[in-house]
XYZ file of C-alpha atoms in Angstrom:
465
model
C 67.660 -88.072 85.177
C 67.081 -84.391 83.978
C 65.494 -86.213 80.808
C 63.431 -88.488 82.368
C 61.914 -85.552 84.717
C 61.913 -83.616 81.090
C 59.539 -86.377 79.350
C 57.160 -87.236 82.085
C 56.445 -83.623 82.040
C 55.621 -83.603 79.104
C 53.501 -86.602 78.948
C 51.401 -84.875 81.951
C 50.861 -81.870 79.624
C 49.521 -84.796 76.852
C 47.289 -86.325 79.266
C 45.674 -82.660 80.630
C 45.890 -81.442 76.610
C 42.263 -81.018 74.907
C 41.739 -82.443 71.390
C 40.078 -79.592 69.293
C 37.616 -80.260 67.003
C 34.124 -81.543 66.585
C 33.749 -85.295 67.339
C 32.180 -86.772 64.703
C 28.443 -88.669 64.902
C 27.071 -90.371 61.988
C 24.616 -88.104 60.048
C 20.846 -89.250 60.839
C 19.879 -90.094 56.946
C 16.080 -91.130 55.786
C 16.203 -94.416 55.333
C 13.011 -96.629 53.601
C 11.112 -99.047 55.986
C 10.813 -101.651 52.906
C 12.956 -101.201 49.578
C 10.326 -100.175 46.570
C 10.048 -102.885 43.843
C 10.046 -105.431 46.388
C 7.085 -108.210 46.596
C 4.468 -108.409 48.820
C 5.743 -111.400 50.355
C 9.606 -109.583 51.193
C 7.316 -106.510 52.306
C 5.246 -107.873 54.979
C 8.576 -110.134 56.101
C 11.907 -107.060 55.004
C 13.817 -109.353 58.433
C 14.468 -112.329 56.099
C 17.836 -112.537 55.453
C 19.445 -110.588 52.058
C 21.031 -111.991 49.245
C 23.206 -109.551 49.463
C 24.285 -111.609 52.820
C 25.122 -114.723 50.655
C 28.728 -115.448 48.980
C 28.858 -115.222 45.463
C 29.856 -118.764 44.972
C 26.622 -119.684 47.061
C 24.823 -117.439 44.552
C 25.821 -118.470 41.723
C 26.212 -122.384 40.887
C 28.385 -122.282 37.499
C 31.470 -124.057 38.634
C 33.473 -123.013 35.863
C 32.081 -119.317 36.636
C 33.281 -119.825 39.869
C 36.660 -120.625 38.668
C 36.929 -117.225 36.153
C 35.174 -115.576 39.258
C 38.452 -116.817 41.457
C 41.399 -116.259 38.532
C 39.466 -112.592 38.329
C 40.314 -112.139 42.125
C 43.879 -112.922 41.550
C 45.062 -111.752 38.718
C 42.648 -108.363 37.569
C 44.873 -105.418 37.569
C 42.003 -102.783 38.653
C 41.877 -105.007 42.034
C 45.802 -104.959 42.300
C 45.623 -101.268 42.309
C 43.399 -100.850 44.924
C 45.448 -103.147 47.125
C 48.288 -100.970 46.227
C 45.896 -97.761 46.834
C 45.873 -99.554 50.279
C 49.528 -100.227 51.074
C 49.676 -96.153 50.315
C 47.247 -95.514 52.887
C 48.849 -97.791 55.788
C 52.299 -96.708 55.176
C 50.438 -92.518 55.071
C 49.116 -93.629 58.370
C 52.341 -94.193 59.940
C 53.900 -91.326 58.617
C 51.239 -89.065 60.337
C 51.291 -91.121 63.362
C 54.557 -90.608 63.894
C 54.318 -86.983 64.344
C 52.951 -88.083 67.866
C 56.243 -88.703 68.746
C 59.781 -87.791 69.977
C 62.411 -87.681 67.132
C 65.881 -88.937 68.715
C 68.768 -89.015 66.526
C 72.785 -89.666 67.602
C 75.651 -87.987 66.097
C 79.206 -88.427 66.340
C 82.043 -86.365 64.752
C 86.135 -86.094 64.756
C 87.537 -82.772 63.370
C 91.470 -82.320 63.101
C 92.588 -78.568 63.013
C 95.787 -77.036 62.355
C 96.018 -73.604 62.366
C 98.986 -71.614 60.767
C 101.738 -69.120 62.869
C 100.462 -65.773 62.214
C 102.295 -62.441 63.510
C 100.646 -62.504 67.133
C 99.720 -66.668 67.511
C 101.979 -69.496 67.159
C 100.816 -72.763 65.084
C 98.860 -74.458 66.703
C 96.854 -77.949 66.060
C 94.074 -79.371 67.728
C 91.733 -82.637 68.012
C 88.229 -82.569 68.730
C 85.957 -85.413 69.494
C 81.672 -85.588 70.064
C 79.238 -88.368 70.625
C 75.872 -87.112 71.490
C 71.947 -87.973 71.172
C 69.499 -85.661 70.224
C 65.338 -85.223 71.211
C 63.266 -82.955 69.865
C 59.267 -83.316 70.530
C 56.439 -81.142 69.223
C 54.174 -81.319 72.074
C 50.806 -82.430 70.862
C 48.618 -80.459 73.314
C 45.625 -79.303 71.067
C 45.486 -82.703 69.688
C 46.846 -81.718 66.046
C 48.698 -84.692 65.441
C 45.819 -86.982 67.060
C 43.745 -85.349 64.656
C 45.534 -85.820 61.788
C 46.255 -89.337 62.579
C 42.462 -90.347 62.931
C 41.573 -88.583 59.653
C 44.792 -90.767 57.959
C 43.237 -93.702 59.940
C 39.701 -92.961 58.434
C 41.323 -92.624 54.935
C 43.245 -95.986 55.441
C 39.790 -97.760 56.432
C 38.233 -95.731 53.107
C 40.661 -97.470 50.417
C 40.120 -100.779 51.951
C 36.147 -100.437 51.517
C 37.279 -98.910 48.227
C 39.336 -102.048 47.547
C 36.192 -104.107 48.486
C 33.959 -102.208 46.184
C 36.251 -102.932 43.458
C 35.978 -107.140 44.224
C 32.129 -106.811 44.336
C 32.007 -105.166 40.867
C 34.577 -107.297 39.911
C 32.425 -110.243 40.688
C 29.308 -108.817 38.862
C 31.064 -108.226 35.756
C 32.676 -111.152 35.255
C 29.030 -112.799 35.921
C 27.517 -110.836 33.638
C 30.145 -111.223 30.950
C 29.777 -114.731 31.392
C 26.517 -114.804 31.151
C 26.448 -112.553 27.948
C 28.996 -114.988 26.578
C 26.468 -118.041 26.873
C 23.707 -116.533 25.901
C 25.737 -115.040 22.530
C 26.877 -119.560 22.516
C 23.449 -120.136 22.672
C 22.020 -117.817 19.942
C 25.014 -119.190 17.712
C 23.541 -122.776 18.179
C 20.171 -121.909 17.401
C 21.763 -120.165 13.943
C 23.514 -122.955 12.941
C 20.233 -125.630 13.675
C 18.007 -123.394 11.655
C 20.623 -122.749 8.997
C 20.791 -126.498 8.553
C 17.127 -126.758 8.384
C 16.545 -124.054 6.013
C 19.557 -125.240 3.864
C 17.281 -128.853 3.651
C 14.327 -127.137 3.006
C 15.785 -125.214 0.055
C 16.973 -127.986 -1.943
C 13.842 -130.127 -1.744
C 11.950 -126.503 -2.862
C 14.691 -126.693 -5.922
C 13.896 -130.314 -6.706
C 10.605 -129.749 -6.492
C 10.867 -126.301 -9.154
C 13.132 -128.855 -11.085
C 10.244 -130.939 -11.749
C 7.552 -128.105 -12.194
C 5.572 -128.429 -8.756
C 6.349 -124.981 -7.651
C 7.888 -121.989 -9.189
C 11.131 -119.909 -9.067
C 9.518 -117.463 -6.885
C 9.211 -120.373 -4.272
C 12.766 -121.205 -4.476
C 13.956 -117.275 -4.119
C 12.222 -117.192 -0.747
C 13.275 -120.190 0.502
C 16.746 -118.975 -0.443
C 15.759 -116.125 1.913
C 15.146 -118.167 4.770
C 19.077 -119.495 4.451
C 20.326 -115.994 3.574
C 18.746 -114.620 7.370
C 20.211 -117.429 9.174
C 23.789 -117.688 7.718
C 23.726 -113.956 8.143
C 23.522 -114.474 12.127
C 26.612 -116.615 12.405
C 29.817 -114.205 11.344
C 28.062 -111.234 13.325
C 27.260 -113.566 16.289
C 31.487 -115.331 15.967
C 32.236 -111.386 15.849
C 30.227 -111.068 18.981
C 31.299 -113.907 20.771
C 35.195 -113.722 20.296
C 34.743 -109.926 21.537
C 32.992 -110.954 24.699
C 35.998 -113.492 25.105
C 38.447 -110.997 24.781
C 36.099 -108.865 27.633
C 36.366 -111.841 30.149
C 40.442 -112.115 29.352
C 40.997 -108.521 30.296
C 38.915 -108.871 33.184
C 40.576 -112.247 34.486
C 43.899 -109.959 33.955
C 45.205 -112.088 31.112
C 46.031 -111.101 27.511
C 42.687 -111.984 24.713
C 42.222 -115.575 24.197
C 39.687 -118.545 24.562
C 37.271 -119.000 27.733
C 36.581 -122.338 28.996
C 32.440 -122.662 29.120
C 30.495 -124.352 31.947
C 26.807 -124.930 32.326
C 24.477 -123.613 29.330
C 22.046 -120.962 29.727
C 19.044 -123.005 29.727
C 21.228 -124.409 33.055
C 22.207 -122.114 35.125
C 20.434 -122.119 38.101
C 18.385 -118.963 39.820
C 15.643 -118.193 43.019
C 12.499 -117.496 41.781
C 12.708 -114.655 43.971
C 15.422 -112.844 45.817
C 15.285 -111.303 49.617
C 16.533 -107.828 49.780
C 16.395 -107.653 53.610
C 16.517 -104.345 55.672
C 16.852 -101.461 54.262
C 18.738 -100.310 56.981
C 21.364 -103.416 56.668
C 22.181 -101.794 53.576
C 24.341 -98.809 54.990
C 26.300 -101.681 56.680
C 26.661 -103.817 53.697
C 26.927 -101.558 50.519
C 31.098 -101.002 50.617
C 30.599 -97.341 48.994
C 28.523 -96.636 51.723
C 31.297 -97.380 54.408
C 34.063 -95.629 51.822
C 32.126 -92.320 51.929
C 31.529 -92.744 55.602
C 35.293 -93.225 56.292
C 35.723 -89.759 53.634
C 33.400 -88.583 55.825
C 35.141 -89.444 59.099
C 38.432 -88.025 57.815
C 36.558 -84.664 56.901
C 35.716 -84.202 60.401
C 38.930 -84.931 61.921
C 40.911 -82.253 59.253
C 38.755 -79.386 61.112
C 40.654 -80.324 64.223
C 43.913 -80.289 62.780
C 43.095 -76.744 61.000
C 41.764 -75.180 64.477
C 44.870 -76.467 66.382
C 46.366 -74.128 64.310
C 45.573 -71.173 65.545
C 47.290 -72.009 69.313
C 50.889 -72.199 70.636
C 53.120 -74.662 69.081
C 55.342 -76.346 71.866
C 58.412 -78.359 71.392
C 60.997 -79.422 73.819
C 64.427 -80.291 72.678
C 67.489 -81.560 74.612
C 70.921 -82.684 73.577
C 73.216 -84.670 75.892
C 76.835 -86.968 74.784
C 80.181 -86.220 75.059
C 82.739 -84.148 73.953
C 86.557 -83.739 74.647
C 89.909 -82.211 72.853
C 91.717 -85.439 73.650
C 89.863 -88.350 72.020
C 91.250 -90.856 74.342
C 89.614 -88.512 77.254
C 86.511 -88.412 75.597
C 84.403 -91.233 77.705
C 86.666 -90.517 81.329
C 86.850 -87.207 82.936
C 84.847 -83.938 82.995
C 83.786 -84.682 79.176
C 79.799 -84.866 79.529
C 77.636 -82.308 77.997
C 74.149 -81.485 77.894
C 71.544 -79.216 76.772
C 67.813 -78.576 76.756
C 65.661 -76.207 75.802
C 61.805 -75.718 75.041
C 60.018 -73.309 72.583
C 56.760 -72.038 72.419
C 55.466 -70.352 69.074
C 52.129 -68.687 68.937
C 51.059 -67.031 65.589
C 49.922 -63.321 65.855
C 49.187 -62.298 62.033
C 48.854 -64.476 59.285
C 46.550 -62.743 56.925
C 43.344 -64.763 57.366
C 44.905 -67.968 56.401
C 44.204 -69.723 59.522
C 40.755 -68.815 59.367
C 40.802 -69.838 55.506
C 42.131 -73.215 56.586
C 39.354 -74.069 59.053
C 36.453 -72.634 56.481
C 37.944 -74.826 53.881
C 38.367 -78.099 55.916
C 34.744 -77.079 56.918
C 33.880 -76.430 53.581
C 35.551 -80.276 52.645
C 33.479 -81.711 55.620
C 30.197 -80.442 54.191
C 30.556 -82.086 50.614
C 31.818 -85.206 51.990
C 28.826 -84.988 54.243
C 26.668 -84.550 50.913
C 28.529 -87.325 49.018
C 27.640 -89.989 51.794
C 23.913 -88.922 51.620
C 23.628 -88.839 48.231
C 25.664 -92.534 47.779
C 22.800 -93.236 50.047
C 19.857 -92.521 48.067
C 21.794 -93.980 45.048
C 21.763 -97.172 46.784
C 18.525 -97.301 47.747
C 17.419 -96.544 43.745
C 19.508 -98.996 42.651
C 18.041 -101.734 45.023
C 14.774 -100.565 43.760
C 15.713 -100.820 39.887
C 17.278 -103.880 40.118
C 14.158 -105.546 42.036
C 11.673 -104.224 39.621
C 14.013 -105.595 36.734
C 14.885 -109.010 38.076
C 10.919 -109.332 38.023
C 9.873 -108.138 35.213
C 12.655 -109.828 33.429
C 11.227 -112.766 34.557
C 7.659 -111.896 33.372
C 8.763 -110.785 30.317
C 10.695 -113.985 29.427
C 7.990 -116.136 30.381
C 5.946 -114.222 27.776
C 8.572 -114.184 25.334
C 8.568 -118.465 25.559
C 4.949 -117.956 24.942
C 5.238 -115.963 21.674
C 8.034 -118.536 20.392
C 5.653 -121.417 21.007
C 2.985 -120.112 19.084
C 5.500 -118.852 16.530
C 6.945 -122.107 16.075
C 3.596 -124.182 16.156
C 2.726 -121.264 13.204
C 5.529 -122.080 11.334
C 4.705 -126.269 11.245
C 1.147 -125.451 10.284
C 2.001 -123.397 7.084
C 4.956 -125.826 6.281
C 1.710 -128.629 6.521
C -0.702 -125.909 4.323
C 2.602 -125.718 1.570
C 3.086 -129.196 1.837
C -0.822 -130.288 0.745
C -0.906 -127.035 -1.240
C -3.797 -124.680 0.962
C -0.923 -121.954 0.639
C 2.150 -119.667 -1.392
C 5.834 -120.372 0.187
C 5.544 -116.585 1.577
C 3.561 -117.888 4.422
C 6.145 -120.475 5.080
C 8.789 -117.400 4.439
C 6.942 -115.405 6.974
C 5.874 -118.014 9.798
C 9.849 -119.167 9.687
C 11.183 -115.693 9.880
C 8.781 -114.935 12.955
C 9.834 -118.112 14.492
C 13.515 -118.086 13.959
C 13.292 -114.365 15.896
C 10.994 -115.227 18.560
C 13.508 -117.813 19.280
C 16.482 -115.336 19.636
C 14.469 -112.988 21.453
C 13.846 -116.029 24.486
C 17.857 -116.032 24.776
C 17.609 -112.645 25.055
C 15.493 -112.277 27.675
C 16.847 -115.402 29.597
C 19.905 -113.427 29.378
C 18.233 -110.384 30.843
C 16.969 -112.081 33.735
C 20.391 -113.720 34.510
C 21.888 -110.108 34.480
C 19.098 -108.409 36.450
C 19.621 -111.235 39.216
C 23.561 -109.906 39.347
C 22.614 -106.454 39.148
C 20.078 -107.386 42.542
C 23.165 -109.006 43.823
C 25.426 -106.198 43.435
C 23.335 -103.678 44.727
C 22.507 -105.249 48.217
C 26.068 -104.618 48.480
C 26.703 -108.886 47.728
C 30.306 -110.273 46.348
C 33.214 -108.896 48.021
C 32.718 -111.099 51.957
C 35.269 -114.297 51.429
């Protein structure tokens, strides 16, 4: 009864106790009515919805990417950590919530004694016997432990948006290594065709300088032509078994081959991509949220370093039983009980309690400057990645421009050597311009594929299932 009186008590003194601390409020931050880089026709409309907004197997139409995207997701052993980073964080969580509570605890003990006949005494020998429970509770009337368990809970809701930021960059590289990977396939084709052609071309120039209708010199540069292509194909199998070994690692599997889907030329891509509300983006970005939650925590750890500086008070009783005779020990006048309640209030502690507050203050502030600064970092990279997905896309289209006239350049002086107008050097020249116009389109095809990921992953896109 006496402990029941005992912990209501105590739970009145809880519910009349004051938390200390400032509460937190999200920072006002300057945010950008419409993201720079974006087009006229996303400026006058920013409420369309974002790309960002879409999954990443609606953005991206590969099925086989889909399927590295998915074994990436399972199996990559930087996402595995931060679900472990998160299993820390829960089990943290309930270790500081804990401190909320009551402690109870039961004992019991048997203790035989003889003691030996001495001058004065007889021998005597005596039993003992004890069962008893145990409560001890650290009052939490400033709110120190409340504190401490909202910055733990802040901290537990940080790793998880770390954890999320980890599957949306997860999902870009693997995109872009993919795409990097076709592009290298499709450079390696384009090698190997012109190779072939050149190689044709050079033995009907030798059979030709067999029979004395062109000269040696004719030949050499032909032999040119071949030497530039075959030189593409070891450095571009070099290239391409490296970028295989990339995508193993990041699918968490040892180096081997990578199963391809559509070709370059095929994969599939908006002519122009939404970016949305600027202000969605503090919502959707998961570092955002992560140094919000840092942020949250921050704020909470000045509460738990003011509550320092008042009285400390915990209660502690004791109750069981206890008896010489241990068949007495449940029957007869063998209860016992205790109680008792301290208060501890610290007088002089050389400035540390004030050095405890400045620094959680001090903490507060630069998380405070973290979260504003991952904010402005967002908003460039938005910006970046819009200019580049379209200017990617105007410098391709330029780029296919340069190879057509490159290759229609390289049939006409092929026609003028042919009927004799012109030297082989033109052909040398026209074929070499061609043959790197041609590599420089899969280049810039490859460009625009990674700009579009780079759009995606900075509207804060990939990591929603």
């Amino acid at each position: 009864m006496k402990y029941c009186v005992v912990l209501l008590t105590a739970a009145a003194l809880l519910n009349v106790g004051c938390t200390v601390g400032p509460r937190y409020k999200r920072p006002t931050v300057a945010v950008p009515v419409t993201f720079r880089g974006a087009d006229s026709e996303q400026t006058a409309h920013p409420q369309i919805a974002s790309l960002g907004d879409q999954k990443w197997w609606e953005v991206f139409k590969d099925e086989q990417l889909r399927t590295l995207i998915r074994t990436a997701l399972q199996q990559n052993y930087d996402l595995r950590i931060a679900a472990s980073h998160v299993l820390e964080a829960q089990a943290q969580l309930g270790i500081t919530r804990a401190d909320q509570f009551p402690t109870l605890s039961a004992r019991a003990a048997i203790a035989d004694v003889r003691t030996a006949q001495s001058k004065f005494l007889p021998a005597f020998e005596t039993s003992t016997g004890q069962v008893n429970t145990s409560a001890v509770w650290a009052l939490d009337f400033w709110g120190q432990y409340r504190r401490a368990t909202e910055a733990a809970r802040a901290n537990l809701l940080a790793s998880q948006w770390a954890q999320q930021e980890v599957v949306s960059t997860l999902v870009a590289d693997v995109a872009s290594a993919y795409f990097q990977l076709r592009a290298l396939d499709l450079q390696m084709e384009i090698s190997k065709r012109t190779l072939n052609s050149r190689q044709e071309s050079l033995r009907l120039t030798r059979i030709l300088a067999d029979g004395g209708a062109t000269s040696l010199l004719d030949v050499r540069q032909a032999e040119q032509l071949v030497f530039t292509a075959s030189a593409e194909v070891p450095a571009l199998e070099q290239q391409i078994e490296q970028q295989e070994n990339l995508l193993s690692v990041l699918l968490g599997q040892n180096p081997g081959d990578v199963r391809r889907g559509q070709t370059l030329t095929q994969q599939l891509q908006p002519p122009e991509v939404p970016a949305g509300l600027p202000s969605a983006l503090l919502e959707r970005r998961p570092d955002i949220r992560e140094a919000e939650e840092q942020l949250i925590a921050a704020n909470a750890e000045i509460g738990v370093a003011r509550a320092a500086y008042f009285p400390q008070i915990s209660l502690s009783g004791t109750g069981g039983f206890q008896s010489s005779a241990l068949g007495n020990l449940f029957s007869g006048p063998a209860g016992a009980w205790s109680f008792g309640a301290s208060l501890t209030q610290p007088i002089f502690t050389a400035g540390r309690l004030r050095s405890g507050v400045r620094l959680a203050e001090a903490r507060r502030q630069t998380a405070l400057l973290v979260y504003q600064q991952s904010i402005q970092t967002a908003f460039r990279s938005v910006s970046d990645a819009l200019v580049a997905y379209r200017k990617t896309r105007e410098f391709r289209t330029q780029e296919e421009f340069l190879f057509q006239s490159a290759q229609d350049a390289a049939r006409l002086s092929h026609m003028r050597y042919t009927g004799g107008v012109t030297g082989y050097l033109e052909v040398l020249t026209n074929e070499t311009n061609a043959f790197s116009a041609e590599l420089a389109v899969v280049q810039a095809r490859q460009n625009e594929l990674l700009a579009l990921v780079q759009v995606y992953d900075a509207l804060g896109g990939g990591w929603h299932e």
